[in-house]
Every structure is written in C-alpha cells, then in structure tokens.
Coordinates of C-alpha atoms in Angstrom, one line a residue:
D289 CA -15.4 56.7 -12.4
K290 CA -18.4 57.0 -11.6
F291 CA -20.1 60.5 -10.7
A292 CA -23.9 61.0 -8.8
L293 CA -25.0 64.4 -9.4
Q294 CA -27.4 65.7 -6.7
I295 CA -29.3 69.3 -6.3
M296 CA -30.6 69.9 -2.9
P297 CA -31.3 72.8 -0.8
L298 CA -28.3 74.6 1.2
S299 CA -30.0 73.6 4.3
N300 CA -29.5 70.4 4.3
Y301 CA -25.2 70.3 3.3
L302 CA -24.7 69.7 6.9
L303 CA -26.0 66.1 6.2
L304 CA -24.5 65.4 3.5
Y305 CA -20.9 66.4 4.8
S306 CA -21.5 63.7 7.7
L307 CA -21.6 61.3 4.9
L308 CA -18.1 62.5 3.8
K309 CA -16.5 59.7 6.4
Y310 CA -19.1 56.8 6.2
K311 CA -17.4 53.6 5.4
S312 CA -14.5 54.0 2.7
V313 CA -16.6 55.7 0.1
C314 CA -14.6 58.8 -1.2
V315 CA -17.0 61.9 -1.1
C316 CA -15.9 65.0 -3.0
V317 CA -18.1 67.9 -2.3
F318 CA -18.1 71.2 -4.1
F319 CA -19.6 74.2 -4.0
C320 CA -20.3 75.1 -7.7
L321 CA -23.6 77.4 -7.0
E322 CA -22.9 80.9 -6.9
C323 CA -24.5 82.7 -3.4
I324 CA -26.2 85.4 -5.3
I325 CA -29.6 86.0 -6.0
K326 CA -30.6 86.0 -9.7
N327 CA -34.9 86.2 -9.6
I328 CA -37.5 85.0 -7.2
K329 CA -40.6 83.3 -7.2
C330 CA -43.8 84.8 -4.6
S331 CA -46.4 82.4 -3.8
E332 CA -50.0 82.2 -5.7
K333 CA -51.5 82.1 -2.5
P334 CA -51.1 85.7 -0.3
T335 CA -52.1 85.7 3.2
E336 CA -54.3 88.4 2.9
M337 CA -54.0 91.2 6.1
E338 CA -56.1 93.6 7.6
S339 CA -52.9 96.3 7.6
T340 CA -51.7 97.8 4.8
Y341 CA -48.0 98.3 7.3
G342 CA -46.6 95.2 9.1
A343 CA -44.0 92.3 9.9
W344 CA -44.8 89.4 9.2
M345 CA -42.1 86.9 11.3
S346 CA -40.7 83.6 12.3
D347 CA -38.1 82.9 13.8
A348 CA -34.8 82.9 11.5
S349 CA -33.0 80.2 13.3
Q350 CA -35.0 77.7 13.8
L351 CA -35.1 75.1 10.8
D352 CA -38.6 73.7 11.6
E353 CA -40.2 76.3 12.7
D354 CA -44.1 76.4 12.4
Q355 CA -44.7 79.9 14.7
Y356 CA -45.4 83.0 13.1
W357 CA -45.6 86.2 14.9
V358 CA -47.2 89.7 13.6
A359 CA -46.5 93.2 14.0
D360 CA -49.5 95.3 12.5
H361 CA -48.9 98.6 11.2
F362 CA -45.5 100.6 11.1
S363 CA -46.4 101.5 15.1
G364 CA -47.7 100.1 17.7
D365 CA -47.1 98.7 21.4
L366 CA -48.1 95.8 23.4
H367 CA -51.8 96.0 21.6
N368 CA -50.0 95.2 18.0
I369 CA -47.8 92.6 18.4
H370 CA -49.2 88.8 18.7
E371 CA -48.4 85.6 17.8
F372 CA -50.5 84.7 15.0
S373 CA -52.5 81.8 16.3
L374 CA -52.6 82.9 20.2
H375 CA -52.3 86.7 20.0
N376 CA -50.2 86.9 23.1
R377 CA -49.6 90.6 23.8
L378 CA -45.9 91.4 24.7
L379 CA -44.2 95.2 24.6
R380 CA -44.2 97.7 26.9
R381 CA -42.7 100.3 24.4
F382 CA -43.5 101.4 21.2
Y383 CA -42.3 100.0 17.6
Q384 CA -41.1 101.9 15.0
G385 CA -41.0 101.1 11.4
C386 CA -41.4 97.4 9.5
G387 CA -37.8 96.2 10.4
H388 CA -38.1 93.9 13.0
V389 CA -37.1 90.4 13.4
V390 CA -37.4 87.3 15.7
Y391 CA -34.3 85.3 15.8
K392 CA -33.2 83.1 18.7
G393 CA -36.3 83.3 20.4
S394 CA -36.0 87.1 21.0
F395 CA -38.0 90.0 18.8
Y396 CA -35.7 92.9 17.7
Y397 CA -37.0 96.1 17.4
H398 CA -36.7 100.1 17.0
N399 CA -38.1 101.9 20.2
G400 CA -39.9 104.5 18.4
G401 CA -38.9 107.7 19.1
K402 CA -35.3 107.1 20.2
N403 CA -32.2 106.1 18.8
R404 CA -32.2 102.9 20.4
L405 CA -32.5 98.9 19.5
I406 CA -34.3 96.9 21.6
K407 CA -33.8 93.0 22.1
F408 CA -37.0 91.2 24.1
G409 CA -36.7 87.6 24.9
L410 CA -40.3 85.9 24.2
K411 CA -40.1 83.5 27.1
T412 CA -38.2 85.3 29.1
K413 CA -39.5 88.8 28.8
R414 CA -36.2 90.3 29.2
T415 CA -35.1 93.5 27.4
Q416 CA -31.5 94.2 26.6
I417 CA -31.0 97.9 24.8
L418 CA -28.6 99.0 22.2
T419 CA -28.4 102.9 21.6
M420 CA -27.0 103.9 18.5
P421 CA -25.8 107.3 18.2
D422 CA -25.2 109.5 15.4
T423 CA -28.1 107.8 13.6
R424 CA -31.5 108.8 12.0
Y425 CA -34.4 107.8 14.2
H426 CA -36.9 109.9 14.3
N427 CA -38.7 113.5 12.5
L428 CA -39.6 111.5 9.3
T429 CA -35.6 111.1 8.4
Y430 CA -36.4 107.5 7.3
L431 CA -34.2 104.9 6.1
F432 CA -37.0 103.6 3.9
R433 CA -39.7 105.9 3.6
N434 CA -41.8 103.7 2.2
S435 CA -42.4 101.5 5.0
K436 CA -42.0 104.2 7.5
T437 CA -38.9 102.5 8.8
Y438 CA -35.8 103.9 10.5
F439 CA -33.7 100.7 11.3
K440 CA -34.3 97.6 9.5
F441 CA -33.3 94.2 10.6
A442 CA -31.7 91.1 8.9
V443 CA -30.6 87.8 9.1
D444 CA -28.8 85.7 7.3
E445 CA -26.4 82.7 6.8
S446 CA -23.5 84.6 9.1
G447 CA -26.1 86.4 11.9
L448 CA -28.1 89.2 12.6
W449 CA -27.3 92.6 11.2
V450 CA -29.2 96.5 11.3
I451 CA -29.4 98.5 8.3
F452 CA -29.3 102.1 9.4
A453 CA -29.1 105.9 8.1
S454 CA -26.0 108.1 9.3
N455 CA -27.5 111.8 10.3
A456 CA -24.1 113.2 8.9
D457 CA -25.1 112.1 5.2
D458 CA -27.5 109.7 2.9
S459 CA -25.7 106.8 3.1
T460 CA -26.2 103.2 4.1
L461 CA -24.5 101.9 6.6
V462 CA -24.8 98.9 8.1
A463 CA -24.2 97.1 11.3
K464 CA -22.8 93.7 12.0
L465 CA -24.3 92.2 15.6
D466 CA -23.4 90.0 18.4
D467 CA -26.8 88.7 19.1
D468 CA -25.8 87.1 22.8
T469 CA -24.3 90.8 23.9
F470 CA -26.6 92.5 21.9
S471 CA -23.6 94.9 20.7
I472 CA -21.7 95.8 17.6
E473 CA -18.8 93.8 16.4
S474 CA -18.7 95.9 12.9
V475 CA -20.1 99.1 10.8
I476 CA -19.8 99.3 7.1
N477 CA -20.7 102.0 5.1
T478 CA -22.2 101.3 1.8
T479 CA -22.3 104.6 0.7
Y480 CA -25.2 103.7 -1.5
P481 CA -27.7 106.6 -0.6
T482 CA -31.4 106.2 1.1
A483 CA -33.0 107.6 -1.2
K484 CA -32.6 105.8 -3.9
A485 CA -33.8 102.7 -1.9
G486 CA -37.4 101.4 -1.3
N487 CA -36.0 98.1 1.2
A488 CA -33.2 96.4 1.3
F489 CA -32.3 92.8 2.8
I490 CA -29.4 90.8 3.6
V491 CA -28.5 87.3 1.9
C492 CA -24.9 85.2 2.2
G493 CA -23.8 88.7 3.2
V494 CA -24.8 90.5 0.3
L495 CA -27.3 93.6 0.7
Y496 CA -29.6 94.0 -2.1
F497 CA -31.4 97.1 -2.5
T498 CA -34.9 97.8 -4.5
D499 CA -35.7 100.7 -6.3
D500 CA -37.8 103.6 -4.8
K501 CA -41.0 102.0 -6.1
D502 CA -40.2 98.7 -4.2
R503 CA -40.2 97.0 -8.1
R504 CA -36.9 95.7 -8.7
V505 CA -33.4 95.0 -6.9
T506 CA -31.7 97.2 -8.5
Y507 CA -28.4 97.2 -6.4
A508 CA -26.4 95.2 -4.2
Y509 CA -23.4 95.5 -2.2
D510 CA -21.1 92.7 -0.9
L511 CA -20.8 93.1 3.0
K512 CA -17.3 90.9 3.6
K513 CA -15.7 92.7 0.1
E514 CA -16.9 95.8 0.5
S515 CA -17.7 96.1 -3.0
P516 CA -20.9 96.5 -5.3
V517 CA -22.5 93.3 -7.3
D518 CA -23.6 92.8 -10.4
A519 CA -27.5 92.0 -9.8
G520 CA -30.9 92.7 -10.9
F521 CA -34.1 91.2 -10.9
D522 CA -38.0 91.9 -10.5
I523 CA -39.7 92.2 -7.0
R524 CA -43.7 92.8 -8.0
S525 CA -45.2 94.3 -11.2
G526 CA -47.8 96.5 -8.9
N527 CA -47.8 99.4 -7.1
G528 CA -48.6 100.3 -3.8
I529 CA -47.1 99.7 -0.2
L530 CA -44.3 97.0 -0.2
A531 CA -44.0 97.4 3.9
M532 CA -41.5 94.5 4.4
L533 CA -39.1 92.2 2.4
S534 CA -37.1 90.2 4.6
Y535 CA -34.9 87.2 4.0
Y536 CA -35.1 83.8 6.4
P537 CA -31.9 82.0 5.9
N538 CA -33.4 78.7 7.6
K539 CA -35.7 78.3 5.1
K540 CA -33.9 80.2 2.2
I541 CA -37.0 82.6 1.1
L542 CA -38.2 86.2 1.1
Y543 CA -41.4 87.4 3.6
V544 CA -43.4 89.9 1.3
W545 CA -45.6 92.4 3.2
D546 CA -47.1 93.5 0.2
N547 CA -50.5 95.6 -0.2
K548 CA -52.3 93.9 2.7
S549 CA -51.0 91.0 2.0
V550 CA -48.0 88.2 2.8
Q551 CA -46.3 86.5 0.7
F552 CA -43.4 83.9 0.7
A553 CA -41.1 83.8 -2.5
S554 CA -38.4 81.4 -3.5
T555 CA -34.7 82.7 -4.0
G556 CA -33.5 79.8 -6.2
L557 CA -30.5 79.4 -3.8
D558 CA -29.9 75.3 -3.7
L559 CA -26.2 73.6 -3.5
L560 CA -24.7 71.8 -6.2
L561 CA -23.3 68.2 -4.8
L562 CA -21.0 67.1 -6.8
L563 CA -20.6 63.5 -5.1
E564 CA -17.3 61.0 -6.3
L565 CA -18.3 57.5 -6.2
P566 CA -15.8 54.4 -6.2

C-alpha cells in the first residue's frame, strides 16, 4: 500500500472530498487535527488607523472576500461606518461597542442605549430588530469593558452567535442565532464572569476568553458540550486598548484592532488529510 500525506487549509477540504469517487481510486479521509487553537501569529505589517477603538470587518461568509468595512470608534451612526475604500455611509441608528460583524451581506450590531440588536442589509438597506430582554445594555455595565462593548457578535464554522451578559449576575451568555429569521435558536450560560474577561471569540464552537488585560487567552468553553476546554496562549505582549478580536472562519484568521492598528493573526488551523492510494 502507498500513502500520501497532505496538509492544507481547512477551507479546501470540500475540494478534496469531491475526489472521493473520482474514477476507482479509494480515498480515505481522516480528520486528525483537533480544531483547538494552540497559538496565534500576527502579521508583521499592521494597518494604521485613526481611532483607538473600532471594528474592521469583511463578510465572514465569503471565501474570496476582498471588500472591507470599518466602524470607527466604539459609538457612532451613519457617519462612522463605511466601506474601507469607498467611504459609503450607511446607518440610521447609533451602534455601540466594537463587537460588530458582516455576515451574508448584512451588518450586525448593537443599537446603542437599547436592548436591541440590528441586522442591516448592506445592499437591500432592510433592517431587522432582535430584542434581548434581561441583558446588560447600558449604564456602563459592559460585557467587555476594555472595548466598551455590551454585545459581541461572532461567526464560526457553524454560523452566527452573539455573546452577552445577563443583568441578573456576572455570567457570560452565548446565543446561537438564525441569520435568516434573525432569531435566537438557543442560549448557553458559560457561568464565566465577565469581570475576568477582556474579550472573546468563537472558533469551531469553542468560546475563547482573554484575560482582563487582553494579553492571553486564559479560558475556553466548548459551546456544544457545555464544558471547559484546556486552552491558553499569548495574544500580545504590550499594553493599551485591544478594541477588537474576531475570528473569520472563511479565512481561518483573527482580525485584531490593537492600539490604533489592525493586524491579521493566523490560527494554525489546518486539516490533516491521509489519502490511501492503490
């Protein structure tokens, strides 16, 4: 028997899978690499920004997305979000925080001062509203104080999520969202205190928390198994404001807005394919 070993980005596995029935070749695919981040590596040339706070976004559903969106500062309206190249003004409501995402052609954000989440179609200009009762959404009771964020949207391989805090205690909660109907499918209470967290992101159904200085990931929680995961790695060595830390499953990278600069961080998530050939 002969074996061929190949390592490639996880996003390419469907292409390999399509070869399973090609001619009469017997191909065995083994998903050998656990989808857990062990470390990250930031890009060497950051993009300098004007504001300490903000969100840098591309459409997390598109494999070859080269269009970027920027929401300046942690609070703003139609004057603060624009297509990075064209400065196309959009919003009619105030957004709050740095936890926005663009997903399947829509911009998701927290309507500042209210317990409402907004889905705004970038092409259709259609607005959908999701009310979040019994949550912390104003009066400086932040989910993530460092980025002045009450609600943090996240996208991983399974779709759209929102991270938020209960107004009953200090627990961090996560809701799985249906992006078509813009409704809640389920809510998971991680019981992790928001006071300990600087930021968070979701990869492969695992929620990663940074420490209160945003220097390291110090805790992780499996949202499917609803149990802790052993994870710990450095995010950065310096101090200052880390406004945004978001995972993009279409590129397997993190977008990091750190001290008036934006960097891309590789996650090292590859798929190990073992192909048995005749």
